[in-house]
Amino acid sequence: DQLRALLLWQPMEQLRIKLTHLSQDYHALNSTNTSSFPDRREKEHQILPSPVTSEFVLDSLEGSWDFESSRVVSLTSYTTKDASVASDATATLIGPPPAGYPRALTAFLAFDDNSKAFAQEVRWQSTGDGDFQWLAGAYYFDYSVYFLIVGDLLSKQNALGNGGLVDSLLNGVNIDLNLLNTLNNKTSLIYALSQPSAQERALFFDLSDKFFDKLEVSVGARVYSTLVEGGFFGTGVLAIGSNNGQDVHYENNSIKENGVSPKFTATWHFDRDRSLYLQAARGFRFGGLQSVPSTPISKVPQVYKSDSLWNYEVGFRSRWLERTLQADLTAFKIDFKNPQINQATQGLPLNYVDNVGSAESIGLESSLRWLT
């Protein structure tokens, strides 16, 4: 179920206020993404279902004030996400279970992922008709997560009196996963909790001008600072066994990074229907903390760094046959530094992120559109 609502108010000619609400409620009794059967969403060796519940809410407020040849814009947003996922982990531990394998001896893996984010952007931009155009602004982002992993044998949870809670979870009922191991977290397969938070502060600008009536040049940059910090607690047979018999517990983990992402574009207009452009731009993606145990045996790093890329393009844009035919061709080269790659631990597959050295992509893009 999805709901979207927009409210626009313009109390005077210069002032516009827009309120946006978006909410989504998703529920699936079995979210298995591969199937062994043509008529139902199940695996051949799956005994327990894989339900998913997910709720997402976004509220944003945008306000703008028009001056004679410029505009100031403020954009504020608040986002919440709540997701609960469960799956059958039996085949991972013992291999494909034989026919008639008792349900009580199955293993499950469940995640509870809750997050909230606040973002604020303010920008001032030109709105005139001249060749010289400009934009400048500031950005702030604050993000926090509560992420819990629980994995265990169904028979053990039944013995502890938690079987009803597990059945509710496996039937798609959103419950507090903290209740699953109240009696003894250490005897579960895995019980891990991480609560990271992240902030970003940035300043950005973009300037463009036209020369000789044919050359259009644009220069911009984003100066940013990011901080991710938080702690992690993990226990259970798998965590303790891979950490020399001790719980996995570390606090005050942090990763702080600063950088500049510039952008440069130049376009030469041969005439109104043909142009050649060059572009170079840098982008980056947040680093972060792991949500699974980092131990000497698992070799999962406690943090992963931001990754970044440089994108280089040269392209030709053209229109023909009285502008009914449009033909574009672009060559690009992407240099990717420290790409963030999803990995999985051995045994019980817990996903984590790691950086690899580099990657490169070189190619051509073309498009052809004919208005008959």
mmCIF file of C-alpha atoms in Angstrom:
data_model
loop_
_atom_site.group_PDB
_atom_site.id
_atom_site.type_symbol
_atom_site.label_atom_id
_atom_site.label_comp_id
_atom_site.label_asym_id
_atom_site.label_seq_id
_atom_site.Cartn_x
_atom_site.Cartn_y
_atom_site.Cartn_z
ATOM 1 C CA ASP A 1 0.000 0.000 0.000
ATOM 2 C CA GLN A 2 1.362 3.388 -0.967
ATOM 3 C CA LEU A 3 0.074 6.854 -0.212
ATOM 4 C CA ARG A 4 1.340 10.104 -1.693
ATOM 5 C CA ALA A 5 0.039 13.583 -0.932
ATOM 6 C CA LEU A 6 1.193 16.976 -2.236
ATOM 7 C CA LEU A 7 0.123 20.391 -0.993
ATOM 8 C CA LEU A 8 1.253 23.555 -2.771
ATOM 9 C CA TRP A 9 0.521 27.021 -1.359
ATOM 10 C CA GLN A 10 1.474 30.301 -2.987
ATOM 11 C CA PRO A 11 0.313 33.060 -0.622
ATOM 12 C CA MET A 12 2.069 35.727 -2.716
ATOM 13 C CA GLU A 13 3.747 35.885 -6.103
ATOM 14 C CA GLN A 14 7.299 35.557 -4.745
ATOM 15 C CA LEU A 15 6.640 32.810 -2.158
ATOM 16 C CA ARG A 16 5.902 29.137 -2.811
ATOM 17 C CA ILE A 17 5.552 26.452 -0.117
ATOM 18 C CA LYS A 18 5.228 22.753 -0.964
ATOM 19 C CA LEU A 19 4.581 19.919 1.484
ATOM 20 C CA THR A 20 5.080 16.324 0.344
ATOM 21 C CA HIS A 21 4.151 13.103 2.133
ATOM 22 C CA LEU A 22 5.025 9.617 0.891
ATOM 23 C CA SER A 23 4.381 6.434 2.838
ATOM 24 C CA GLN A 24 4.639 2.785 1.838
ATOM 25 C CA ASP A 25 3.637 -0.373 3.709
ATOM 26 C CA TYR A 26 4.924 -3.622 2.209
ATOM 27 C CA HIS A 27 4.139 -7.121 3.467
ATOM 28 C CA ALA A 28 5.011 -10.488 1.928
ATOM 29 C CA LEU A 29 4.405 -13.854 3.571
ATOM 30 C CA ASN A 30 7.194 -15.386 1.516
ATOM 31 C CA SER A 31 9.802 -13.162 -0.115
ATOM 32 C CA THR A 32 12.029 -15.917 -1.528
ATOM 33 C CA ASN A 33 13.625 -14.446 -4.646
ATOM 34 C CA THR A 34 14.337 -17.807 -6.307
ATOM 35 C CA SER A 35 11.924 -20.696 -6.701
ATOM 36 C CA SER A 36 12.103 -24.400 -7.454
ATOM 37 C CA PHE A 37 8.457 -24.536 -8.566
ATOM 38 C CA PRO A 38 6.554 -22.859 -11.418
ATOM 39 C CA ASP A 39 3.377 -22.219 -9.420
ATOM 40 C CA ARG A 40 4.530 -21.062 -5.993
ATOM 41 C CA ARG A 41 7.250 -18.929 -4.469
ATOM 42 C CA GLU A 42 9.197 -21.614 -2.609
ATOM 43 C CA LYS A 43 12.521 -23.396 -2.727
ATOM 44 C CA GLU A 44 12.744 -27.181 -2.847
ATOM 45 C CA HIS A 45 14.703 -27.355 0.423
ATOM 46 C CA GLN A 46 12.890 -24.545 2.190
ATOM 47 C CA ILE A 47 10.981 -25.575 5.315
ATOM 48 C CA LEU A 48 10.362 -22.194 6.936
ATOM 49 C CA PRO A 49 8.854 -19.242 5.027
ATOM 50 C CA SER A 50 10.711 -15.977 4.388
ATOM 51 C CA PRO A 51 8.317 -13.174 5.346
ATOM 52 C CA VAL A 52 9.124 -9.491 4.981
ATOM 53 C CA THR A 53 7.440 -6.425 6.451
ATOM 54 C CA SER A 54 8.630 -2.961 5.509
ATOM 55 C CA GLU A 55 7.348 0.523 6.303
ATOM 56 C CA PHE A 56 8.713 3.712 4.761
ATOM 57 C CA VAL A 57 7.664 7.312 5.436
ATOM 58 C CA LEU A 58 9.033 10.501 3.863
ATOM 59 C CA ASP A 59 7.881 14.031 4.715
ATOM 60 C CA SER A 60 9.439 17.053 3.072
ATOM 61 C CA LEU A 61 8.886 20.807 3.168
ATOM 62 C CA GLU A 62 10.150 23.003 0.342
ATOM 63 C CA GLY A 63 9.986 26.776 0.379
ATOM 64 C CA SER A 64 11.219 29.256 -2.213
ATOM 65 C CA TRP A 65 11.361 33.042 -2.503
ATOM 66 C CA ASP A 66 11.833 34.734 -5.865
ATOM 67 C CA PHE A 67 13.831 37.927 -6.179
ATOM 68 C CA GLU A 68 14.120 39.929 -9.398
ATOM 69 C CA SER A 69 16.753 37.673 -10.982
ATOM 70 C CA SER A 70 17.423 34.947 -8.393
ATOM 71 C CA ARG A 71 15.695 32.478 -6.123
ATOM 72 C CA VAL A 72 16.364 31.130 -2.613
ATOM 73 C CA VAL A 73 15.199 27.566 -1.948
ATOM 74 C CA SER A 74 15.030 25.644 1.332
ATOM 75 C CA LEU A 75 14.337 21.904 1.347
ATOM 76 C CA THR A 76 13.802 19.987 4.599
ATOM 77 C CA SER A 77 13.045 16.266 4.777
ATOM 78 C CA TYR A 78 12.568 13.560 7.398
ATOM 79 C CA THR A 79 12.568 9.854 6.558
ATOM 80 C CA THR A 80 11.885 6.710 8.592
ATOM 81 C CA LYS A 81 12.322 3.091 7.512
ATOM 82 C CA ASP A 82 11.326 -0.004 9.505
ATOM 83 C CA ALA A 83 11.918 -3.477 8.099
ATOM 84 C CA SER A 84 11.752 -7.002 9.484
ATOM 85 C CA VAL A 85 12.974 -10.015 7.490
ATOM 86 C CA ALA A 86 13.167 -13.723 8.355
ATOM 87 C CA SER A 87 14.481 -16.693 6.379
ATOM 88 C CA ASP A 88 15.247 -20.414 6.581
ATOM 89 C CA ALA A 89 18.937 -21.026 7.325
ATOM 90 C CA THR A 90 18.779 -24.827 7.665
ATOM 91 C CA ALA A 91 20.295 -25.692 4.289
ATOM 92 C CA THR A 92 23.191 -23.318 4.954
ATOM 93 C CA LEU A 93 24.128 -25.148 8.162
ATOM 94 C CA ILE A 94 23.570 -28.823 7.251
ATOM 95 C CA GLY A 95 23.037 -28.843 3.497
ATOM 96 C CA PRO A 96 19.704 -29.529 1.789
ATOM 97 C CA PRO A 97 17.426 -31.171 4.413
ATOM 98 C CA PRO A 98 15.937 -34.557 3.380
ATOM 99 C CA ALA A 99 12.230 -35.077 2.804
ATOM 100 C CA GLY A 100 10.288 -35.167 6.052
ATOM 101 C CA TYR A 101 12.945 -33.215 7.983
ATOM 102 C CA PRO A 102 11.287 -32.111 11.261
ATOM 103 C CA ARG A 103 10.367 -28.441 11.467
ATOM 104 C CA ALA A 104 11.561 -28.254 15.085
ATOM 105 C CA LEU A 105 15.157 -28.891 13.968
ATOM 106 C CA THR A 106 15.226 -26.077 11.432
ATOM 107 C CA ALA A 107 17.324 -22.914 11.824
ATOM 108 C CA PHE A 108 16.128 -19.389 11.132
ATOM 109 C CA LEU A 109 17.820 -16.068 10.520
ATOM 110 C CA ALA A 110 15.997 -12.776 11.192
ATOM 111 C CA PHE A 111 16.841 -9.091 10.791
ATOM 112 C CA ASP A 112 15.287 -5.994 12.317
ATOM 113 C CA ASP A 113 16.380 -2.810 10.520
ATOM 114 C CA ASN A 114 15.107 0.583 11.672
ATOM 115 C CA SER A 115 16.493 3.926 10.535
ATOM 116 C CA LYS A 116 15.665 7.617 10.465
ATOM 117 C CA ALA A 117 17.205 10.482 8.521
ATOM 118 C CA PHE A 118 16.998 14.268 8.528
ATOM 119 C CA ALA A 119 18.252 16.401 5.644
ATOM 120 C CA GLN A 120 18.401 20.160 5.154
ATOM 121 C CA GLU A 121 19.485 21.946 1.996
ATOM 122 C CA VAL A 122 19.536 25.697 1.264
ATOM 123 C CA ARG A 123 20.524 27.039 -2.139
ATOM 124 C CA TRP A 124 20.557 30.394 -3.940
ATOM 125 C CA GLN A 125 20.405 30.322 -7.716
ATOM 126 C CA SER A 126 20.099 32.706 -10.629
ATOM 127 C CA THR A 127 16.886 32.861 -12.675
ATOM 128 C CA GLY A 128 17.730 35.548 -15.225
ATOM 129 C CA ASP A 129 17.993 35.132 -19.008
ATOM 130 C CA GLY A 130 21.675 36.086 -19.342
ATOM 131 C CA ASP A 131 24.510 33.811 -20.419
ATOM 132 C CA PHE A 132 26.046 33.768 -16.945
ATOM 133 C CA GLN A 133 24.177 31.482 -14.516
ATOM 134 C CA TRP A 134 25.155 30.555 -10.952
ATOM 135 C CA LEU A 135 24.091 28.410 -8.009
ATOM 136 C CA ALA A 136 25.458 28.042 -4.466
ATOM 137 C CA GLY A 137 24.237 26.184 -1.416
ATOM 138 C CA ALA A 138 24.784 24.241 1.780
ATOM 139 C CA TYR A 139 23.670 20.758 2.839
ATOM 140 C CA TYR A 140 23.342 18.883 6.144
ATOM 141 C CA PHE A 141 22.430 15.209 6.631
ATOM 142 C CA ASP A 142 21.915 13.215 9.852
ATOM 143 C CA TYR A 143 21.204 9.473 9.805
ATOM 144 C CA SER A 144 20.883 6.810 12.519
ATOM 145 C CA VAL A 145 20.242 3.045 12.378
ATOM 146 C CA TYR A 146 19.179 0.284 14.751
ATOM 147 C CA PHE A 147 20.148 -3.076 13.180
ATOM 148 C CA LEU A 148 19.615 -6.428 14.917
ATOM 149 C CA ILE A 149 20.479 -9.938 13.664
ATOM 150 C CA VAL A 150 19.118 -13.076 15.353
ATOM 151 C CA GLY A 151 19.858 -16.610 14.192
ATOM 152 C CA ASP A 152 19.012 -19.782 16.083
ATOM 153 C CA LEU A 153 17.531 -23.286 16.061
ATOM 154 C CA LEU A 154 13.761 -23.450 16.300
ATOM 155 C CA SER A 155 13.945 -26.354 18.770
ATOM 156 C CA LYS A 156 16.078 -24.310 21.176
ATOM 157 C CA GLN A 157 13.715 -21.387 21.068
ATOM 158 C CA ASN A 158 10.793 -23.756 21.715
ATOM 159 C CA ALA A 159 12.645 -25.162 24.733
ATOM 160 C CA LEU A 160 13.107 -21.644 26.086
ATOM 161 C CA GLY A 161 9.432 -20.888 25.617
ATOM 162 C CA ASN A 162 9.960 -18.500 22.703
ATOM 163 C CA GLY A 163 8.379 -20.724 20.037
ATOM 164 C CA GLY A 164 5.243 -18.596 19.827
ATOM 165 C CA LEU A 165 7.291 -15.492 19.132
ATOM 166 C CA VAL A 166 9.256 -17.263 16.414
ATOM 167 C CA ASP A 167 6.046 -18.562 14.816
ATOM 168 C CA SER A 168 4.689 -15.017 14.806
ATOM 169 C CA LEU A 169 7.882 -13.794 13.175
ATOM 170 C CA LEU A 170 7.776 -16.536 10.519
ATOM 171 C CA ASN A 171 4.126 -15.721 9.819
ATOM 172 C CA GLY A 172 5.050 -12.158 8.982
ATOM 173 C CA VAL A 173 4.048 -10.519 12.270
ATOM 174 C CA ASN A 174 6.379 -7.637 13.071
ATOM 175 C CA ILE A 175 7.686 -8.257 16.623
ATOM 176 C CA ASP A 176 10.508 -6.992 18.792
ATOM 177 C CA LEU A 177 13.398 -9.334 18.027
ATOM 178 C CA ASN A 178 14.983 -8.465 21.377
ATOM 179 C CA LEU A 179 12.358 -10.729 22.958
ATOM 180 C CA LEU A 180 13.574 -13.777 21.053
ATOM 181 C CA ASN A 181 16.667 -14.298 23.198
ATOM 182 C CA THR A 182 15.776 -12.757 26.499
ATOM 183 C CA LEU A 183 16.722 -15.856 28.461
ATOM 184 C CA ASN A 184 20.069 -16.657 26.945
ATOM 185 C CA ASN A 185 21.553 -14.792 24.011
ATOM 186 C CA LYS A 186 24.871 -16.587 24.262
ATOM 187 C CA THR A 187 23.401 -19.999 23.274
ATOM 188 C CA SER A 188 21.858 -18.673 20.058
ATOM 189 C CA LEU A 189 23.696 -19.138 16.779
ATOM 190 C CA ILE A 190 24.112 -15.380 16.421
ATOM 191 C CA TYR A 191 22.785 -12.336 18.233
ATOM 192 C CA ALA A 192 24.259 -9.051 17.044
ATOM 193 C CA LEU A 193 23.236 -5.435 17.485
ATOM 194 C CA SER A 194 24.729 -2.363 15.823
ATOM 195 C CA GLN A 195 23.603 1.247 16.148
ATOM 196 C CA PRO A 196 25.648 3.498 13.842
ATOM 197 C CA SER A 197 24.962 7.132 13.052
ATOM 198 C CA ALA A 198 26.205 9.295 10.192
ATOM 199 C CA GLN A 199 26.447 12.985 9.415
ATOM 200 C CA GLU A 200 27.430 14.918 6.327
ATOM 201 C CA ARG A 201 28.070 18.631 5.902
ATOM 202 C CA ALA A 202 28.658 20.078 2.459
ATOM 203 C CA LEU A 203 28.966 23.315 0.506
ATOM 204 C CA PHE A 204 28.441 23.362 -3.262
ATOM 205 C CA PHE A 205 28.396 25.749 -6.218
ATOM 206 C CA ASP A 206 27.956 25.729 -9.963
ATOM 207 C CA LEU A 207 28.887 28.502 -12.429
ATOM 208 C CA SER A 208 28.184 28.549 -16.168
ATOM 209 C CA ASP A 209 28.776 31.090 -18.918
ATOM 210 C CA LYS A 210 28.789 31.331 -22.698
ATOM 211 C CA PHE A 211 31.654 32.617 -24.863
ATOM 212 C CA PHE A 212 31.842 33.551 -28.579
ATOM 213 C CA ASP A 213 28.125 32.588 -28.845
ATOM 214 C CA LYS A 214 29.277 28.994 -29.337
ATOM 215 C CA LEU A 215 31.189 27.820 -26.265
ATOM 216 C CA GLU A 216 29.289 27.067 -23.056
ATOM 217 C CA VAL A 217 31.392 26.299 -19.950
ATOM 218 C CA SER A 218 30.196 25.067 -16.555
ATOM 219 C CA VAL A 219 32.352 24.640 -13.427
ATOM 220 C CA GLY A 220 31.158 23.370 -10.055
ATOM 221 C CA ALA A 221 32.296 21.595 -6.900
ATOM 222 C CA ARG A 222 31.013 20.029 -3.702
ATOM 223 C CA VAL A 223 33.146 20.310 -0.556
ATOM 224 C CA TYR A 224 32.048 17.770 2.034
ATOM 225 C CA SER A 225 32.853 16.259 5.415
ATOM 226 C CA THR A 226 31.377 12.950 6.610
ATOM 227 C CA LEU A 227 31.412 11.252 10.006
ATOM 228 C CA VAL A 228 30.155 7.741 10.812
ATOM 229 C CA GLU A 229 30.333 6.481 14.391
ATOM 230 C CA GLY A 230 28.753 3.881 16.651
ATOM 231 C CA GLY A 231 29.215 0.602 18.501
ATOM 232 C CA PHE A 232 28.600 -3.102 17.987
ATOM 233 C CA PHE A 233 27.695 -6.025 20.231
ATOM 234 C CA GLY A 234 27.632 -9.643 19.089
ATOM 235 C CA THR A 235 27.246 -12.924 20.921
ATOM 236 C CA GLY A 236 26.037 -16.455 20.213
ATOM 237 C CA VAL A 237 27.849 -19.643 19.241
ATOM 238 C CA LEU A 238 29.143 -18.377 15.899
ATOM 239 C CA ALA A 239 30.315 -14.989 17.201
ATOM 240 C CA ILE A 240 31.967 -16.367 20.350
ATOM 241 C CA GLY A 241 33.518 -19.290 18.451
ATOM 242 C CA SER A 242 35.198 -16.942 15.977
ATOM 243 C CA ASN A 243 36.434 -14.544 18.680
ATOM 244 C CA ASN A 244 38.476 -16.789 20.990
ATOM 245 C CA GLY A 245 35.506 -17.566 23.247
ATOM 246 C CA GLN A 246 34.624 -13.920 23.902
ATOM 247 C CA ASP A 247 31.699 -11.740 22.959
ATOM 248 C CA VAL A 248 32.356 -9.322 20.110
ATOM 249 C CA HIS A 249 32.044 -5.883 21.664
ATOM 250 C CA TYR A 250 33.511 -2.612 20.497
ATOM 251 C CA GLU A 251 32.381 0.938 21.085
ATOM 252 C CA ASN A 252 33.212 4.377 19.758
ATOM 253 C CA ASN A 253 34.075 3.116 16.294
ATOM 254 C CA SER A 254 34.280 6.010 13.873
ATOM 255 C CA ILE A 255 35.373 6.906 10.378
ATOM 256 C CA LYS A 256 35.750 10.555 9.338
ATOM 257 C CA GLU A 257 36.448 11.662 5.787
ATOM 258 C CA ASN A 258 36.706 14.952 3.893
ATOM 259 C CA GLY A 259 36.832 15.618 0.204
ATOM 260 C CA VAL A 260 36.031 17.734 -2.827
ATOM 261 C CA SER A 261 33.943 16.561 -5.787
ATOM 262 C CA PRO A 262 34.507 18.907 -8.744
ATOM 263 C CA LYS A 263 32.653 18.982 -12.058
ATOM 264 C CA PHE A 264 33.658 20.547 -15.376
ATOM 265 C CA THR A 265 31.606 20.665 -18.590
ATOM 266 C CA ALA A 266 32.335 22.381 -21.907
ATOM 267 C CA THR A 267 29.955 22.386 -24.890
ATOM 268 C CA TRP A 268 30.736 23.702 -28.372
ATOM 269 C CA HIS A 269 27.670 24.516 -30.467
ATOM 270 C CA PHE A 270 28.515 24.217 -34.168
ATOM 271 C CA ASP A 271 24.996 25.441 -34.953
ATOM 272 C CA ARG A 272 21.555 25.115 -33.373
ATOM 273 C CA ASP A 273 21.382 21.391 -34.283
ATOM 274 C CA ARG A 274 24.890 20.052 -33.655
ATOM 275 C CA SER A 275 27.114 20.249 -30.569
ATOM 276 C CA LEU A 276 30.114 18.539 -29.007
ATOM 277 C CA TYR A 277 30.564 18.348 -25.234
ATOM 278 C CA LEU A 278 33.268 17.266 -22.767
ATOM 279 C CA GLN A 279 32.656 16.483 -19.118
ATOM 280 C CA ALA A 280 34.706 15.404 -16.104
ATOM 281 C CA ALA A 281 33.004 14.867 -12.736
ATOM 282 C CA ARG A 282 33.785 13.199 -9.416
ATOM 283 C CA GLY A 283 31.310 11.461 -7.102
ATOM 284 C CA PHE A 284 31.578 9.667 -3.766
ATOM 285 C CA ARG A 285 29.580 7.302 -1.545
ATOM 286 C CA PHE A 286 29.517 7.145 2.259
ATOM 287 C CA GLY A 287 31.736 4.734 4.172
ATOM 288 C CA GLY A 288 30.370 3.011 7.258
ATOM 289 C CA LEU A 289 30.489 0.475 10.075
ATOM 290 C CA GLN A 290 29.747 -3.223 9.759
ATOM 291 C CA SER A 291 26.523 -4.769 11.078
ATOM 292 C CA VAL A 292 28.046 -8.257 11.529
ATOM 293 C CA PRO A 293 30.794 -9.468 13.934
ATOM 294 C CA SER A 294 34.344 -8.466 13.098
ATOM 295 C CA THR A 295 36.685 -11.123 14.527
ATOM 296 C CA PRO A 296 40.139 -12.573 13.743
ATOM 297 C CA ILE A 297 38.477 -15.637 12.201
ATOM 298 C CA SER A 298 35.704 -13.933 10.249
ATOM 299 C CA LYS A 299 38.183 -11.309 8.964
ATOM 300 C CA VAL A 300 35.304 -8.869 8.506
ATOM 301 C CA PRO A 301 36.722 -5.306 8.749
ATOM 302 C CA GLN A 302 35.133 -3.137 11.431
ATOM 303 C CA VAL A 303 34.711 -0.233 8.993
ATOM 304 C CA TYR A 304 34.672 0.293 5.243
ATOM 305 C CA LYS A 305 35.836 3.475 3.532
ATOM 306 C CA SER A 306 33.988 5.797 1.196
ATOM 307 C CA ASP A 307 34.406 4.948 -2.460
ATOM 308 C CA SER A 308 34.734 7.516 -5.226
ATOM 309 C CA LEU A 309 34.839 7.693 -8.990
ATOM 310 C CA TRP A 310 35.837 10.007 -11.797
ATOM 311 C CA ASN A 311 33.618 10.024 -14.858
ATOM 312 C CA TYR A 312 34.972 11.352 -18.182
ATOM 313 C CA GLU A 313 32.705 11.843 -21.186
ATOM 314 C CA VAL A 314 32.868 13.189 -24.720
ATOM 315 C CA GLY A 315 29.640 13.295 -26.672
ATOM 316 C CA PHE A 316 28.131 14.475 -29.949
ATOM 317 C CA ARG A 317 24.507 15.693 -30.093
ATOM 318 C CA SER A 318 22.786 16.214 -33.430
ATOM 319 C CA ARG A 319 19.356 16.774 -35.010
ATOM 320 C CA TRP A 320 18.560 16.190 -38.680
ATOM 321 C CA LEU A 321 15.705 16.217 -41.215
ATOM 322 C CA GLU A 322 14.142 19.410 -39.934
ATOM 323 C CA ARG A 323 14.729 18.250 -36.352
ATOM 324 C CA THR A 324 12.655 15.081 -36.693
ATOM 325 C CA LEU A 325 15.720 12.820 -36.323
ATOM 326 C CA GLN A 326 17.928 13.021 -33.206
ATOM 327 C CA ALA A 327 21.215 11.097 -33.056
ATOM 328 C CA ASP A 328 23.547 11.103 -30.022
ATOM 329 C CA LEU A 329 26.841 9.325 -29.411
ATOM 330 C CA THR A 330 28.886 9.378 -26.166
ATOM 331 C CA ALA A 331 32.191 7.795 -25.187
ATOM 332 C CA PHE A 332 32.920 7.447 -21.474
ATOM 333 C CA LYS A 333 35.588 6.261 -19.074
ATOM 334 C CA ILE A 334 34.922 5.666 -15.357
ATOM 335 C CA ASP A 335 37.744 5.239 -12.835
ATOM 336 C CA PHE A 336 36.361 3.695 -9.633
ATOM 337 C CA LYS A 337 38.517 3.909 -6.473
ATOM 338 C CA ASN A 338 37.944 1.663 -3.418
ATOM 339 C CA PRO A 339 34.613 0.249 -4.683
ATOM 340 C CA GLN A 340 32.302 -1.006 -1.925
ATOM 341 C CA ILE A 341 31.540 -4.670 -2.648
ATOM 342 C CA ASN A 342 28.976 -6.836 -0.850
ATOM 343 C CA GLN A 343 30.517 -9.956 0.676
ATOM 344 C CA ALA A 344 29.165 -12.850 2.778
ATOM 345 C CA THR A 345 30.693 -14.641 5.758
ATOM 346 C CA GLN A 346 31.450 -18.345 5.632
ATOM 347 C CA GLY A 347 28.922 -20.767 7.136
ATOM 348 C CA LEU A 348 25.858 -18.766 8.093
ATOM 349 C CA PRO A 349 25.879 -16.151 5.273
ATOM 350 C CA LEU A 350 25.863 -12.705 6.884
ATOM 351 C CA ASN A 351 26.304 -9.840 4.438
ATOM 352 C CA TYR A 352 28.964 -7.206 4.987
ATOM 353 C CA VAL A 353 30.742 -4.565 2.897
ATOM 354 C CA ASP A 354 34.416 -4.363 1.970
ATOM 355 C CA ASN A 355 36.514 -2.137 -0.273
ATOM 356 C CA VAL A 356 38.456 -3.539 -3.218
ATOM 357 C CA GLY A 357 41.307 -1.747 -4.948
ATOM 358 C CA SER A 358 39.812 -0.253 -8.103
ATOM 359 C CA ALA A 359 37.627 -0.803 -11.133
ATOM 360 C CA GLU A 360 37.448 0.694 -14.614
ATOM 361 C CA SER A 361 34.645 0.971 -17.131
ATOM 362 C CA ILE A 362 35.099 2.125 -20.733
ATOM 363 C CA GLY A 363 32.303 2.208 -23.271
ATOM 364 C CA LEU A 364 30.051 3.873 -25.800
ATOM 365 C CA GLU A 365 26.447 5.002 -25.482
ATOM 366 C CA SER A 366 24.253 5.846 -28.443
ATOM 367 C CA SER A 367 20.624 6.807 -28.974
ATOM 368 C CA LEU A 368 18.513 7.403 -32.061
ATOM 369 C CA ARG A 369 15.044 8.969 -32.041
ATOM 370 C CA TRP A 370 12.877 9.576 -35.107
ATOM 371 C CA LEU A 371 9.651 11.565 -34.941
ATOM 372 C CA THR A 372 7.752 10.164 -37.922
#
